[in-house]
Amino acid sequence: MEKTIETIRGNFNAVRTGRASPAMLDRVEVEYYGTPVSLKSIAQISTPDGSSLLVQPFDKSCLKDIEKAIVKSDLDVTPNNDGEVIRLNIPPLTSERRKDLLKIVAKQAEEGKVAIRNIRRDAIKAYEKLEKEKKLSEDNVKDLSSDLQKVTDGYVKKIDSIYKQKEKELMTV
């Protein structure tokens, strides 16, 4: 369940807000000598100011490949290649784009809740299997199931709070 929370945080960090953040480029895959690799493994990513990113590749020969990968990504930014580094100017979000991003974030949060519930369902099935094999009593299964439900509710609340925080971040102009 903790892994699900971390996945959701990672997904939310990849969604761009009005500020520039190196985490925006975490999901960008670059074709490097025929092999897809993550951008951060072949370049240094920094934020010189709040509205731009600077990508400095360790190998200057892959600048074109990095530029192609950024254009292909769904970030809606245009890279500026000066032969040494790639600059990405992050434009301010329009209200329409904010609403689209909010829908994406809400969908990701719901997927996280479903994943948590699936983990709960699998655990309850395992409890029932142990009960059938006479390794657990019916009372133990009920106690374990109620404890599991409390843990599940806690994780769902965590997802809700992370979602509310991201929603607030997205709607701040």
CSV table of C-alpha atoms in Angstrom, one decimal:
chain,number,residue,atom,x,y,z
A,1,MET,CA,0.0,0.0,0.0
A,2,GLU,CA,2.9,2.3,0.8
A,3,LYS,CA,4.2,1.6,-2.7
A,4,THR,CA,0.9,2.7,-4.2
A,5,ILE,CA,1.2,6.0,-2.3
A,6,GLU,CA,4.8,6.5,-3.6
A,7,THR,CA,3.6,5.8,-7.2
A,8,ILE,CA,0.8,8.4,-6.9
A,9,ARG,CA,3.3,11.0,-5.6
A,10,GLY,CA,5.5,10.3,-8.5
A,11,ASN,CA,2.7,10.6,-11.0
A,12,PHE,CA,1.5,13.8,-9.4
A,13,ASN,CA,5.1,15.3,-9.5
A,14,ALA,CA,5.2,14.5,-13.2
A,15,VAL,CA,2.1,16.7,-13.8
A,16,ARG,CA,3.3,20.2,-14.6
A,17,THR,CA,2.1,23.1,-12.6
A,18,GLY,CA,2.9,26.8,-13.3
A,19,ARG,CA,6.4,26.4,-11.8
A,20,ALA,CA,9.4,24.7,-13.4
A,21,SER,CA,10.5,21.5,-11.7
A,22,PRO,CA,13.1,18.9,-12.7
A,23,ALA,CA,10.6,16.2,-11.7
A,24,MET,CA,8.5,17.2,-14.8
A,25,LEU,CA,11.1,15.5,-16.9
A,26,ASP,CA,11.3,12.3,-14.9
A,27,ARG,CA,9.1,10.4,-17.3
A,28,VAL,CA,10.9,11.5,-20.5
A,29,GLU,CA,12.7,8.6,-22.2
A,30,VAL,CA,15.5,9.3,-24.7
A,31,GLU,CA,16.6,7.0,-27.5
A,32,TYR,CA,20.4,6.8,-26.7
A,33,TYR,CA,22.4,4.6,-29.0
A,34,GLY,CA,19.3,2.5,-29.7
A,35,THR,CA,18.3,2.1,-26.1
A,36,PRO,CA,15.6,4.0,-24.3
A,37,VAL,CA,17.0,5.6,-21.1
A,38,SER,CA,15.6,8.2,-18.7
A,39,LEU,CA,16.6,11.8,-19.4
A,40,LYS,CA,18.0,12.3,-15.9
A,41,SER,CA,20.5,9.4,-16.4
A,42,ILE,CA,22.2,11.1,-19.4
A,43,ALA,CA,21.8,14.8,-18.5
A,44,GLN,CA,21.8,17.2,-15.6
A,45,ILE,CA,18.5,19.0,-15.1
A,46,SER,CA,18.4,22.3,-13.2
A,47,THR,CA,16.0,25.3,-12.7
A,48,PRO,CA,17.8,28.6,-13.2
A,49,ASP,CA,14.6,30.4,-12.4
A,50,GLY,CA,10.9,29.6,-11.6
A,51,SER,CA,9.8,29.5,-15.2
A,52,SER,CA,12.6,27.6,-17.0
A,53,LEU,CA,14.5,24.4,-17.0
A,54,LEU,CA,18.1,23.8,-18.2
A,55,VAL,CA,19.1,20.4,-19.5
A,56,GLN,CA,22.9,19.8,-19.8
A,57,PRO,CA,23.7,16.5,-21.4
A,58,PHE,CA,26.9,14.7,-20.2
A,59,ASP,CA,27.5,13.8,-23.9
A,60,LYS,CA,26.9,16.7,-26.3
A,61,SER,CA,26.3,14.4,-29.2
A,62,CYS,CA,22.9,13.4,-27.8
A,63,LEU,CA,21.4,16.9,-27.8
A,64,LYS,CA,19.3,16.2,-30.8
A,65,ASP,CA,17.9,13.0,-29.3
A,66,ILE,CA,17.1,14.7,-26.1
A,67,GLU,CA,15.3,17.5,-28.0
A,68,LYS,CA,13.3,14.9,-30.0
A,69,ALA,CA,12.3,13.1,-26.8
A,70,ILE,CA,11.1,16.4,-25.1
A,71,VAL,CA,9.1,17.4,-28.2
A,72,LYS,CA,7.5,13.9,-28.3
A,73,SER,CA,6.6,14.0,-24.5
A,74,ASP,CA,3.2,15.4,-23.4
A,75,LEU,CA,4.7,18.4,-21.6
A,76,ASP,CA,3.6,21.1,-24.1
A,77,VAL,CA,7.0,22.9,-24.0
A,78,THR,CA,9.3,23.7,-26.9
A,79,PRO,CA,13.0,23.1,-26.3
A,80,ASN,CA,15.6,25.7,-27.3
A,81,ASN,CA,18.9,24.0,-28.3
A,82,ASP,CA,22.0,26.3,-28.4
A,83,GLY,CA,24.5,23.5,-29.2
A,84,GLU,CA,25.6,23.3,-25.5
A,85,VAL,CA,22.5,23.0,-23.5
A,86,ILE,CA,18.7,22.8,-24.0
A,87,ARG,CA,16.5,25.5,-22.4
A,88,LEU,CA,12.9,24.9,-21.7
A,89,ASN,CA,10.7,27.9,-21.0
A,90,ILE,CA,7.6,26.8,-19.0
A,91,PRO,CA,4.6,29.0,-20.1
A,92,PRO,CA,2.0,29.9,-17.5
A,93,LEU,CA,-1.0,27.5,-17.5
A,94,THR,CA,-4.3,28.7,-18.9
A,95,SER,CA,-7.4,28.0,-16.9
A,96,GLU,CA,-8.5,25.5,-19.5
A,97,ARG,CA,-5.2,23.5,-19.2
A,98,ARG,CA,-5.4,23.7,-15.4
A,99,LYS,CA,-8.9,22.0,-15.5
A,100,ASP,CA,-7.5,19.3,-17.9
A,101,LEU,CA,-4.6,18.6,-15.6
A,102,LEU,CA,-7.0,18.5,-12.6
A,103,LYS,CA,-9.0,15.8,-14.4
A,104,ILE,CA,-5.8,13.8,-15.0
A,105,VAL,CA,-4.8,14.1,-11.4
A,106,ALA,CA,-8.3,13.1,-10.2
A,107,LYS,CA,-8.1,10.0,-12.5
A,108,GLN,CA,-4.7,9.1,-11.1
A,109,ALA,CA,-6.0,9.5,-7.5
A,110,GLU,CA,-8.9,7.2,-8.3
A,111,GLU,CA,-6.6,4.6,-9.8
A,112,GLY,CA,-4.6,4.7,-6.6
A,113,LYS,CA,-7.7,4.1,-4.5
A,114,VAL,CA,-8.7,1.2,-6.7
A,115,ALA,CA,-5.1,-0.3,-6.3
A,116,ILE,CA,-5.4,0.0,-2.5
A,117,ARG,CA,-8.8,-1.7,-2.6
A,118,ASN,CA,-7.4,-4.5,-4.7
A,119,ILE,CA,-4.7,-5.1,-2.2
A,120,ARG,CA,-7.4,-5.3,0.5
A,121,ARG,CA,-9.4,-7.7,-1.6
A,122,ASP,CA,-6.4,-10.0,-2.1
A,123,ALA,CA,-5.6,-10.0,1.6
A,124,ILE,CA,-9.2,-10.9,2.5
A,125,LYS,CA,-9.1,-13.7,0.0
A,126,ALA,CA,-5.9,-15.0,1.6
A,127,TYR,CA,-7.5,-14.8,5.1
A,128,GLU,CA,-10.5,-16.8,3.9
A,129,LYS,CA,-8.3,-19.4,2.3
A,130,LEU,CA,-6.5,-19.8,5.6
A,131,GLU,CA,-9.8,-20.1,7.3
A,132,LYS,CA,-10.9,-22.9,5.0
A,133,GLU,CA,-7.6,-24.7,5.7
A,134,LYS,CA,-8.4,-24.4,9.4
A,135,LYS,CA,-5.3,-22.3,10.1
A,136,LEU,CA,-7.4,-19.3,11.2
A,137,SER,CA,-10.6,-19.2,13.2
A,138,GLU,CA,-13.7,-17.3,11.9
A,139,ASP,CA,-13.2,-14.7,14.7
A,140,ASN,CA,-9.6,-14.1,13.8
A,141,VAL,CA,-10.6,-13.6,10.1
A,142,LYS,CA,-13.2,-11.0,11.2
A,143,ASP,CA,-10.7,-9.2,13.4
A,144,LEU,CA,-8.0,-9.2,10.8
A,145,SER,CA,-10.5,-8.0,8.1
A,146,SER,CA,-11.7,-5.1,10.3
A,147,ASP,CA,-8.1,-4.1,11.1
A,148,LEU,CA,-7.3,-4.3,7.3
A,149,GLN,CA,-10.3,-2.1,6.6
A,150,LYS,CA,-9.0,0.5,9.0
A,151,VAL,CA,-5.6,0.5,7.4
A,152,THR,CA,-7.2,0.7,3.9
A,153,ASP,CA,-9.3,3.7,5.0
A,154,GLY,CA,-6.1,5.4,6.3
A,155,TYR,CA,-4.4,4.9,3.0
A,156,VAL,CA,-7.4,6.2,1.0
A,157,LYS,CA,-7.4,9.3,3.2
A,158,LYS,CA,-3.7,9.8,2.5
A,159,ILE,CA,-4.5,9.6,-1.2
A,160,ASP,CA,-7.3,12.2,-0.8
A,161,SER,CA,-5.0,14.6,1.1
A,162,ILE,CA,-2.3,14.2,-1.5
A,163,TYR,CA,-4.9,14.9,-4.2
A,164,LYS,CA,-6.3,18.0,-2.4
A,165,GLN,CA,-2.7,19.3,-2.0
A,166,LYS,CA,-2.0,18.8,-5.8
A,167,GLU,CA,-5.4,20.4,-6.6
A,168,LYS,CA,-4.6,23.4,-4.6
A,169,GLU,CA,-1.2,23.7,-6.2
A,170,LEU,CA,-2.7,23.4,-9.7
A,171,MET,CA,-5.4,26.0,-9.1
A,172,THR,CA,-3.0,28.6,-7.6
A,173,VAL,CA,-2.3,31.2,-10.3
